[in-house]
Coordinates of C-alpha atoms in Angstrom, one line a residue:
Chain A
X168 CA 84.1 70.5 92.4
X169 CA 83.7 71.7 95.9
X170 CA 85.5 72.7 99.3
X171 CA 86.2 68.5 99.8
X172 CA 88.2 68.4 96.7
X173 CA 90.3 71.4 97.8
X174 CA 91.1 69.9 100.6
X175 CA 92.3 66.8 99.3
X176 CA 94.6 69.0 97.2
X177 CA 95.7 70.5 100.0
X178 CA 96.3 67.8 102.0
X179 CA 98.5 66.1 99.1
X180 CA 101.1 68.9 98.7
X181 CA 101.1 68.9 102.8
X182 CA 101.4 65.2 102.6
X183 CA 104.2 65.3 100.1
X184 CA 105.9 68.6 102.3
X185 CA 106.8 66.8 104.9
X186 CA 108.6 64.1 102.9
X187 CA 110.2 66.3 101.4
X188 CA 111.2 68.2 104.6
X189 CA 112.1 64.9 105.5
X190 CA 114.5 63.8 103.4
X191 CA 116.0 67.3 103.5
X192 CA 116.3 67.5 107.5
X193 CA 118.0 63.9 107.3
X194 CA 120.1 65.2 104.4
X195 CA 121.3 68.0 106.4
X196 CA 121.9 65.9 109.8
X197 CA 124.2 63.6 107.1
X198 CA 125.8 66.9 106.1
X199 CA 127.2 68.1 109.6
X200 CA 129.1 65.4 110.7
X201 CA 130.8 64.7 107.1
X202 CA 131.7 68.5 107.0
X203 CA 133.4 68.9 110.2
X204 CA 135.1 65.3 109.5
X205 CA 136.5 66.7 106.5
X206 CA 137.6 70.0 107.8
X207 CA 139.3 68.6 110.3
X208 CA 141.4 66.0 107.8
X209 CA 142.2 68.8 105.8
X210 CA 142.9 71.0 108.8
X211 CA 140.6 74.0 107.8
X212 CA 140.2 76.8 110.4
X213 CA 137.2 77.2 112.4
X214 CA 136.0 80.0 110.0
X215 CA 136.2 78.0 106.9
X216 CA 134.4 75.0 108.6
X217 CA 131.6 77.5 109.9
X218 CA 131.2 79.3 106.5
X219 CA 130.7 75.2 104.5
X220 CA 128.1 74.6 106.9
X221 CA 126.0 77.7 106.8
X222 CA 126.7 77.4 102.8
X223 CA 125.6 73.5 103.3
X224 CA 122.3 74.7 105.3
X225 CA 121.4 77.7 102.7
X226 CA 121.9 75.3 99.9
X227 CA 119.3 72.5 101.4
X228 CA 116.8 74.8 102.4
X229 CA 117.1 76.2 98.4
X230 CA 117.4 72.8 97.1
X231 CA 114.1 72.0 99.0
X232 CA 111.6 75.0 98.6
X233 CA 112.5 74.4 94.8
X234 CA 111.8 70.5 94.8
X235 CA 108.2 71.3 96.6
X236 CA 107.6 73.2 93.9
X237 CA 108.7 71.3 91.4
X238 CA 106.9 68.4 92.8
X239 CA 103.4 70.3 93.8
X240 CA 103.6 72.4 90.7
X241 CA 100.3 70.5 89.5
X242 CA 98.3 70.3 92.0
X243 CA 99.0 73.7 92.9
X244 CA 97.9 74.5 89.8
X245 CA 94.7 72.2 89.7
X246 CA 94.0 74.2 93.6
X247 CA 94.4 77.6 91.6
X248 CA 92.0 76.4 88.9
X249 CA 89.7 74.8 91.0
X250 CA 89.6 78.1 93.3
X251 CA 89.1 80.8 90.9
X252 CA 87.2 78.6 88.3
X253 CA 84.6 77.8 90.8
X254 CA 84.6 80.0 93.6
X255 CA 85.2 83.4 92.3
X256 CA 83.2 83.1 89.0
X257 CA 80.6 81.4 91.1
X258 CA 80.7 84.5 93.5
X259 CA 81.4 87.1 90.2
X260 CA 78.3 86.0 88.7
X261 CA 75.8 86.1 92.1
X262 CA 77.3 90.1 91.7
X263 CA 77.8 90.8 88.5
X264 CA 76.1 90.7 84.7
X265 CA 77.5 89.2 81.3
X266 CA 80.6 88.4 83.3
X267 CA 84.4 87.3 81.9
X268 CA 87.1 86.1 83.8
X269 CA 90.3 85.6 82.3
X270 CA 92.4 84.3 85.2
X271 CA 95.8 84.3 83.8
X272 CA 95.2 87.4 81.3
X273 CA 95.0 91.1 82.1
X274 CA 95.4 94.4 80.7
X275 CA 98.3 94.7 78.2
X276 CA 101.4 96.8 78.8
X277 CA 100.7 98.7 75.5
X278 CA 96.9 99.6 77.1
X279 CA 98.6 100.7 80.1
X280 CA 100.9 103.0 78.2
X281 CA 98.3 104.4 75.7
X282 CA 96.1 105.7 79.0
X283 CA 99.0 107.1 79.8
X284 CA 98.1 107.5 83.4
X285 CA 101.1 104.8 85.4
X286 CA 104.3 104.7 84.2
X287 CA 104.9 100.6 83.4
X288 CA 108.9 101.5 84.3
X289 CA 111.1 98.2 83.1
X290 CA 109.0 94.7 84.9
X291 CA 104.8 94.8 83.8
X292 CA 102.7 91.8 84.7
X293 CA 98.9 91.6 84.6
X294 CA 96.7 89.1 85.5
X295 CA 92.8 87.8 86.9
X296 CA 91.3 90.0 84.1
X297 CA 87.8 90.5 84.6
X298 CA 85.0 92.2 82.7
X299 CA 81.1 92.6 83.3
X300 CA 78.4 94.9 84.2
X301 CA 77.4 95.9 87.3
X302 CA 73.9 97.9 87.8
X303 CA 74.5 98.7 84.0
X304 CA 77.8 99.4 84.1
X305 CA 80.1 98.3 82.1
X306 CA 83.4 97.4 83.5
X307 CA 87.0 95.9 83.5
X308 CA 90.1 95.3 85.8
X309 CA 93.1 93.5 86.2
X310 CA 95.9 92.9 89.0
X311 CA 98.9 94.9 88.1
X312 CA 102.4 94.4 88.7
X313 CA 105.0 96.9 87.9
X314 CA 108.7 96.9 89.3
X315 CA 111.4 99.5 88.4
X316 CA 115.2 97.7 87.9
X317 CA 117.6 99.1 90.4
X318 CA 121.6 98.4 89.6
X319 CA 124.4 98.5 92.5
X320 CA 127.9 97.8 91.7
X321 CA 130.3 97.0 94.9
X322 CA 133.6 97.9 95.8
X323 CA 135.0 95.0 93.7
X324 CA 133.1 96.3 91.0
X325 CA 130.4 93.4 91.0
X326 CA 126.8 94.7 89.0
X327 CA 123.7 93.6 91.5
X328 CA 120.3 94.3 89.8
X329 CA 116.7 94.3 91.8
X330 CA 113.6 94.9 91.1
X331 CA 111.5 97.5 93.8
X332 CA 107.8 97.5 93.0
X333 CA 106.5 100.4 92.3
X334 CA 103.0 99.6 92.2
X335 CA 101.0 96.6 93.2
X336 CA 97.2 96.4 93.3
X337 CA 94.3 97.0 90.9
X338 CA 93.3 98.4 87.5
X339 CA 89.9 99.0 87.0
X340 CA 87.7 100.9 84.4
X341 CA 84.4 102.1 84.6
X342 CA 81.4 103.4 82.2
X343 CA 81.4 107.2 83.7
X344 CA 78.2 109.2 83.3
X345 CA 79.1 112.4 82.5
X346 CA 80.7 113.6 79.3
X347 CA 84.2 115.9 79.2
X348 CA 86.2 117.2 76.7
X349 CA 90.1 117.4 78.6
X350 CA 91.1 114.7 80.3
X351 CA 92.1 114.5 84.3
X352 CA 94.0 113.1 86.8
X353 CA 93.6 112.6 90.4
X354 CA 96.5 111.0 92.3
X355 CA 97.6 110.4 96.0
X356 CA 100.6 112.4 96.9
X357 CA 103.6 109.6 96.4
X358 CA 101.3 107.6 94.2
X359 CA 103.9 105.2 92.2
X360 CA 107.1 106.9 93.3
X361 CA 105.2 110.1 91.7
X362 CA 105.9 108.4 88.6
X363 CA 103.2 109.9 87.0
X364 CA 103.6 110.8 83.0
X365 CA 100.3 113.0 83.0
X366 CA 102.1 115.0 86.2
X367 CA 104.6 116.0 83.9
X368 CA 102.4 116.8 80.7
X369 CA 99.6 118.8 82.3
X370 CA 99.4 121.4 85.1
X371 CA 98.3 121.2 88.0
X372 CA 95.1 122.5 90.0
X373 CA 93.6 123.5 93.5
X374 CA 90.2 122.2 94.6
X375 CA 88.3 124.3 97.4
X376 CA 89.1 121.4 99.9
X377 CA 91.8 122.0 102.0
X378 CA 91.7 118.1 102.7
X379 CA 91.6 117.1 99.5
X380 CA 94.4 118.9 98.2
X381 CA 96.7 117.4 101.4
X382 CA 95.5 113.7 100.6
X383 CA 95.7 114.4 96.6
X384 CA 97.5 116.1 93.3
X385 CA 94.9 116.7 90.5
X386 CA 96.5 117.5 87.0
X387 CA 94.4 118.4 83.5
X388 CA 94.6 120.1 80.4
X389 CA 91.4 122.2 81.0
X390 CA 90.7 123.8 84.8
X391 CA 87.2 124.0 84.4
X392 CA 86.8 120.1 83.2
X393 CA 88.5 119.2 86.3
X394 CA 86.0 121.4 88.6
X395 CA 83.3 120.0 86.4
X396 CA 83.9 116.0 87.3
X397 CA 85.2 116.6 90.9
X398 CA 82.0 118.6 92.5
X399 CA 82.3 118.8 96.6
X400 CA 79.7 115.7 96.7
X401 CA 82.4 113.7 94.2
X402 CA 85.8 115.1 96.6
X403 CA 83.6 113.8 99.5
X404 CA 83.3 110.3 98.0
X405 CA 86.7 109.8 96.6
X406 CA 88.4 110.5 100.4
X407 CA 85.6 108.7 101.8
X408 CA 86.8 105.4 99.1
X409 CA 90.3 106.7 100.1
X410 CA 89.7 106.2 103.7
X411 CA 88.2 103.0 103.3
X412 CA 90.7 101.4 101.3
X413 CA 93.5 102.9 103.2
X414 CA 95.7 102.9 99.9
X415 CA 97.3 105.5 97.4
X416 CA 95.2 105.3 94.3
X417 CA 94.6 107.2 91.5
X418 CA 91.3 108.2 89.3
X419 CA 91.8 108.9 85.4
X420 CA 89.1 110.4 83.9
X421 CA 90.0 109.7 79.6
X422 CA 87.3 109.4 77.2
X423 CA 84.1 109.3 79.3
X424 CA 86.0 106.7 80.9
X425 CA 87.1 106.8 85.0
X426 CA 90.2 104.6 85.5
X427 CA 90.8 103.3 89.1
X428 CA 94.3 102.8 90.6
X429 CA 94.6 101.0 93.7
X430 CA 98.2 100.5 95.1
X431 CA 97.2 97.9 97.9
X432 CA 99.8 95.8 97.6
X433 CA 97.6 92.6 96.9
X434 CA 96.7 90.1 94.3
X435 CA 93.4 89.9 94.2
X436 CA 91.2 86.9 94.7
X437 CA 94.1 84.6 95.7
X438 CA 94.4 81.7 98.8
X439 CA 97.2 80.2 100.4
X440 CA 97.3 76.7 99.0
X441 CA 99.0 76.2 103.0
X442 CA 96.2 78.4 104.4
X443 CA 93.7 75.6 106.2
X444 CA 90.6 75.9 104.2
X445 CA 87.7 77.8 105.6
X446 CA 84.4 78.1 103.5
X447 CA 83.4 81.2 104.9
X448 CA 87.0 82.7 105.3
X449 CA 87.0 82.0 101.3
X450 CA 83.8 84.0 100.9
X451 CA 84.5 86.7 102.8
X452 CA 88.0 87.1 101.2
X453 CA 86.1 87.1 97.8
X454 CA 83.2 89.2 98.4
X455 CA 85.5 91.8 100.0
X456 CA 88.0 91.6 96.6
X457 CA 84.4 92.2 94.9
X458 CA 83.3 94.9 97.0
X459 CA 86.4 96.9 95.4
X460 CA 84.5 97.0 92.5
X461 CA 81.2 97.9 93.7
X462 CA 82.4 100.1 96.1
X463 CA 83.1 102.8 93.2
X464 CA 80.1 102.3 91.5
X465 CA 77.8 102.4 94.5
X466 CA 80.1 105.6 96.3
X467 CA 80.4 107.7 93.2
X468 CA 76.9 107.0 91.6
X469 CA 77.8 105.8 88.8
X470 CA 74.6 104.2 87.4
X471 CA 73.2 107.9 88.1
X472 CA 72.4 108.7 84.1
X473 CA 71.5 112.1 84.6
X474 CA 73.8 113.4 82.8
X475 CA 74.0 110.9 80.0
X476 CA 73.4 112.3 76.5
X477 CA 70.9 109.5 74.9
Chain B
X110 CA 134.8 148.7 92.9
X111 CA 134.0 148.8 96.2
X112 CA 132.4 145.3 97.2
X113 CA 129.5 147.3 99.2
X114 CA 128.4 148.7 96.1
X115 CA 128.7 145.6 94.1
X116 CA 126.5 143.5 97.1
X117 CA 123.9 147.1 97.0
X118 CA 123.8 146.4 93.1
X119 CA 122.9 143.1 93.8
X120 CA 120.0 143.2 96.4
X121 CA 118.6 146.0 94.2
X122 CA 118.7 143.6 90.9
X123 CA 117.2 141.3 93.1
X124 CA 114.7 143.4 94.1
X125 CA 113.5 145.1 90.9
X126 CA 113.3 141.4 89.3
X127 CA 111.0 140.4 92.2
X128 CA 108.9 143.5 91.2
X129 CA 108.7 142.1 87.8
X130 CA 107.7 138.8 88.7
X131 CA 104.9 139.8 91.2
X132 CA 103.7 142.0 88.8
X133 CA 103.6 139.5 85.9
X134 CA 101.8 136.9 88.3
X135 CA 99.6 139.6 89.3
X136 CA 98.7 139.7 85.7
X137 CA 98.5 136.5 84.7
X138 CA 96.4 135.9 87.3
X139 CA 93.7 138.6 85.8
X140 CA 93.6 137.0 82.9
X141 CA 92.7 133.8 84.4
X142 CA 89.6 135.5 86.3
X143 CA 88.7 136.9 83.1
X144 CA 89.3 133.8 81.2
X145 CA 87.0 131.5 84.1
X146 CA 84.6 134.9 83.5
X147 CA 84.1 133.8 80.3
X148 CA 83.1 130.8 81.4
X149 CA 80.5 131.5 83.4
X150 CA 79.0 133.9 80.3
X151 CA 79.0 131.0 78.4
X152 CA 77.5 128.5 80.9
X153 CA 74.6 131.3 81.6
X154 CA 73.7 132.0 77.9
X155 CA 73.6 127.5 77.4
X156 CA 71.7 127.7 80.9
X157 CA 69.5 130.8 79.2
X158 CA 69.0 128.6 75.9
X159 CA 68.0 125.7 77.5
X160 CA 65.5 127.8 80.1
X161 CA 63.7 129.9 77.1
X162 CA 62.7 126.1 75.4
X163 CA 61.7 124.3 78.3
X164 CA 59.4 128.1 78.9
X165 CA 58.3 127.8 75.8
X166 CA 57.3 124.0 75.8
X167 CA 55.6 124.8 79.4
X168 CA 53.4 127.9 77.9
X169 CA 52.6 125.4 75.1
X170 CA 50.8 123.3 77.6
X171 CA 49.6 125.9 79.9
X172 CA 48.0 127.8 77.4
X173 CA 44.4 127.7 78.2
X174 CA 45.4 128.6 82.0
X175 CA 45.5 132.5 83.2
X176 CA 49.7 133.2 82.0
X177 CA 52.3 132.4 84.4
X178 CA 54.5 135.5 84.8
X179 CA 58.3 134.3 84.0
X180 CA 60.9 136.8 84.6
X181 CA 62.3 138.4 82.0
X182 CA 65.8 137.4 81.8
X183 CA 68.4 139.6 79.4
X184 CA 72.1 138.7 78.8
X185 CA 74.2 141.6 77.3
X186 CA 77.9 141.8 76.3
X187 CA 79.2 144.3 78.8
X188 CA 77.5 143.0 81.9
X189 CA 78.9 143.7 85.5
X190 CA 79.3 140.6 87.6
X191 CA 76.2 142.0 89.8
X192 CA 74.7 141.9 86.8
X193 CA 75.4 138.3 86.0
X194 CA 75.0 137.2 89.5
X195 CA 70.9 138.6 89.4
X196 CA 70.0 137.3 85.6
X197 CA 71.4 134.1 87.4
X198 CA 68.7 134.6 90.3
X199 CA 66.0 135.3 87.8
X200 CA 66.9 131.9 85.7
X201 CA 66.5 130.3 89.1
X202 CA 63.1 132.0 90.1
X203 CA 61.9 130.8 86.4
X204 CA 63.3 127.5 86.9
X205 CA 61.1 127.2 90.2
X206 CA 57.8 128.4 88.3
X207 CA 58.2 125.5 86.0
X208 CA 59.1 122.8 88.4
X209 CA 55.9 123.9 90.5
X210 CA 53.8 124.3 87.0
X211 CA 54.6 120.8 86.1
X212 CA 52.9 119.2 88.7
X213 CA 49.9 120.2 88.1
X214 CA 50.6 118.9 84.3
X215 CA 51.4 115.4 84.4
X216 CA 51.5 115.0 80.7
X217 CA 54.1 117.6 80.7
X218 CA 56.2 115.9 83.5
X219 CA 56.3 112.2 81.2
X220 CA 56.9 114.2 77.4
X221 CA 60.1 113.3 76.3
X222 CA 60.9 116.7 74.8
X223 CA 60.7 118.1 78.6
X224 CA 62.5 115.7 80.2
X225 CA 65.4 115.9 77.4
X226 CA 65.4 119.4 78.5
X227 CA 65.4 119.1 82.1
X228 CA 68.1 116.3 81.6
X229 CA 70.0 118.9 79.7
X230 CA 69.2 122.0 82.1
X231 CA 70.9 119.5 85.4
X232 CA 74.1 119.2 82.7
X233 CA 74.0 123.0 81.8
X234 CA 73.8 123.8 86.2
X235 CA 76.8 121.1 86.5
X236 CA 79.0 123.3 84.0
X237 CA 77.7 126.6 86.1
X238 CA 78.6 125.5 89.1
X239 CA 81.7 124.6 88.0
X240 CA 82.6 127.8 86.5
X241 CA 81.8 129.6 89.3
X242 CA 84.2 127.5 91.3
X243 CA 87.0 127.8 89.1
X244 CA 86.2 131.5 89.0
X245 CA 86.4 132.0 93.2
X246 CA 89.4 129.5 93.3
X247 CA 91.3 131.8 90.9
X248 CA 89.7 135.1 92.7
X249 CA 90.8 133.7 96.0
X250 CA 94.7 133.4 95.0
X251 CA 94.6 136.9 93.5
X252 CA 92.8 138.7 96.5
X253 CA 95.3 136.7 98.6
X254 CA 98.4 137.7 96.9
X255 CA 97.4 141.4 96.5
X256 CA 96.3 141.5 100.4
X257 CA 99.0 140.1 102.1
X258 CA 102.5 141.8 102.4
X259 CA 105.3 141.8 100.6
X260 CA 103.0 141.6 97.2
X261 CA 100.7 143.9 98.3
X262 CA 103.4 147.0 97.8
X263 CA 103.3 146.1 94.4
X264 CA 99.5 145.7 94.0
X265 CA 98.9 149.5 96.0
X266 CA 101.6 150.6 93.1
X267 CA 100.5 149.3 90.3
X268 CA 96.7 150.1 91.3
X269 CA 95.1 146.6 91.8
X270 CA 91.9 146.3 93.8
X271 CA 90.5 143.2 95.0
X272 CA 87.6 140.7 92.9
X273 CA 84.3 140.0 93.4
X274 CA 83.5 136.1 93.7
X275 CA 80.9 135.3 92.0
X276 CA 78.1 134.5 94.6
X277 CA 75.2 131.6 94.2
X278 CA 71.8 131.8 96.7
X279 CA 72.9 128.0 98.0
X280 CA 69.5 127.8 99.9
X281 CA 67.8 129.1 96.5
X282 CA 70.1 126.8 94.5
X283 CA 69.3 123.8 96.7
X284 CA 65.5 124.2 95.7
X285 CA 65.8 124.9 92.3
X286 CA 67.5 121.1 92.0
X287 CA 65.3 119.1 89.5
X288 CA 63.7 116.1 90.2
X289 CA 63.7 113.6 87.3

């Protein structure tokens, strides 16, 4: 499987877009005319005839985004496979040791809830679950998805429900090398609407760092446990990763564990099956989803085992 | 009643509750300093233990050479914060003895036992150091709130004096680091 073959995918569900768009555009040319015949033999106002033909329009433009997808929903697919099957594992395993990539599984909404660290509010999806070792290492992550329902009811009384994301971006957990007994939490002021059950549990603490505490909230169950994981060196590193990813995030440290939050916004290791395929655009959209990963190992010296207890 | 006594009343409740709160903060916050206190004795008695082995594994294989003069370090119950703050110094002068003994002992440097301990005294320095943090972030808040006014009334009242922080030689501290 290569870059050819994703082309020729691609160049299918182009191929069958425009007939599609096609026989859509010709519908809607039909449309027009018949409308305003109609209106006028059943004498409708001007208003009436307007509102049919913007209804007309909205309706064909539904009709055929849900066709394309109807009709491309395989080879989409088979580009989705072909992408992440081949080109990300092939890239995850250049990087990465005893690697697993589970594209449409993640972490579970019941994992999520034991950390206790995010609240999952009412919608939770997961996916592009992915679990190795990286300069010993061990690690995990996951795309995350979660939406809070939001109800409006009109003046007629009519119920409208939406769902606002809440956060959107990456899960990750890490191997951490130093051992603690309370457990902490460092979030970005506004992380997740502030949603944050550990916020409400635990109280919450001032580092030295002016800086720090502008860009950050830091909650725990034991003061000194918090000044023993964050050391000036480790609040450096964190607001340097902070300025590089130029995202709220959050770091949970839970049984000698660190647990990365990134609220970016983005799924993770995903192309545009309409985007025109580019084999180093690929790569570098890969290797810069990868470097997430890294990043935190390399930044916060993680592989450093000096304080590992053998 | 006449409402200018009833508004006086007021102010004066508010007042004297305000007086009580300051002062309760005032001493809550002392016993947090005394609490983070404790945690510096206990991070300097696991940073004594862990000294007084890796001495004694050192003197095991320096004995045929003339003695090496460690300082004698002595942790009481009852100790001032001076106090603390100059056993510390003396852990760190010994501390700097045995790195530079070490590398004239190469066996020493590769034994297991000693670099167990010098894994462990890096742990013991990492719980130090953040004791003594904890301690000058909770001293800082206190001095603040006793220095500056209208808290300060209270603290001249209810005779509370500033803290000590708890001060660490950097330069000295930056030397003593261990190289594993």
């Amino acid at each position: 499987m290569s870059i050819r073959e994703l082309k020729e995918i691609q160049n299918e569900i182009i191929r069958k877009n425009k007939k599609i768009n096609t026989i859509f555009t010709v519908l809607a040319v039909i449309a027009i005319p018949i409308t305003i015949i109609l209106s006028n033999n059943t004498r409708l106002d001007f208003r009436m005839m307007a509102f049919f033909l913007f209804f007309e329009l909205i309706f064909c433009f539904a009709v055929c985004a849900i066709t394309k997808t109807v009709v491309n929903g395989r080879d989409m697919v088979k580009f989705r496979e072909i992408f992440k099957n081949v080109f990300v594992v092939t890239a995850l395993k250049k990087t990465f040791d005893e690697i697993e990539y589970n594209v449409n599984q993640g972490f579970s909404e019941s994992d999520i809830d034991n950390y206790g660290f995010l609240d999952t509010a009412d919608s939770f999806s997961s996916n592009d679950y992915i679990s190795g070792k990286y300069k010993n290492i061990s690690f995990e992550q996951s795309d995350l998805e979660i939406e809070e329902r939001h109800e409006t009811t009109d003046s007629d009384g009519h119920k409208t429900v939406t769902y606002i994301p809440i956060f959107v971006g990456r899960y990750m957990i890490f191997d951490f090398n130093k051992s603690f007994k309370a457990n902490v939490q460092v979030a970005s002021k506004n992380f997740c609407a502030n949603r944050l059950p550990w916020g409400q549990k635990y109280s919450k603490v001032k580092m030295e760092d002016m800086e720090f505490n502008k860009l950050f909230s830091v909650y725990t169950s034991m003061e000194h446990d918090a000044f023993y994981l964050l050391t000036p060196h480790f609040i450096d590193k964190i607001k340097t990763l902070r300025n590089q990813l130029n995202s709220n995030m959050m770091l949970g440290f839970l049984d000698n564990r660190l647990h990365v939050a990134i609220d970016n916004g983005k799924d993770s290791f995903e192309w545009n099956v309409l985007k025109p395929i580019d084999e180093k655009e690929i790569s570098d959209l890969i290797t810069k989803d990868i470097k997430i990963i890294t990043d935190f190992v390399d930044e916060l010296n993680l592989d450093n085992d000096l304080f590992k207890k053998e | 009643m006449n409402y200018g006594i009833i508004i006086l009343i007021i102010i004066i409740l508010i007042i004297v509750l305000w007086c009580i709160s300051t002062s309760n903060k005032m001493k809550r916050m002392i016993i947090k300093i005394e609490e983070s206190l404790s945690g510096i004795d206990i991070a300097l008695t696991k940073r004594y233990d862990v000294l007084t082995k890796m001495i004694e594994v050192v003197k095991g294989y320096t004995k045929h050479e003339k003695e090496t003069l460690f300082e004698v370090v002595r942790l009481r119950k009852e100790m001032t914060l001076q106090d603390k703050v100059a056993e510390n110094e003396k852990m760190d002068s010994n501390l700097q003895k045995i790195n530079a003994l070490v590398e004239n002992y190469p066996d020493l440097k590769a034994s297991t036992n000693f670099l167990e301990l010098q894994k462990a005294i890096v742990d013991v320095e990492e719980h130090l150091q953040a004791s003594r943090r904890l301690y000058n972030s909770n001293v800082t808040l206190y001095n603040n709130l006793i220095m500056t006014f209208p808290s300060n009334i209270i603290a001249k009242a209810t005779h509370m004096t500033t803290k000590d922080f708890f001060r660490a030689n950097d330069e000295q501290k930056e030397y003593v680091k261990v190289d594993l």
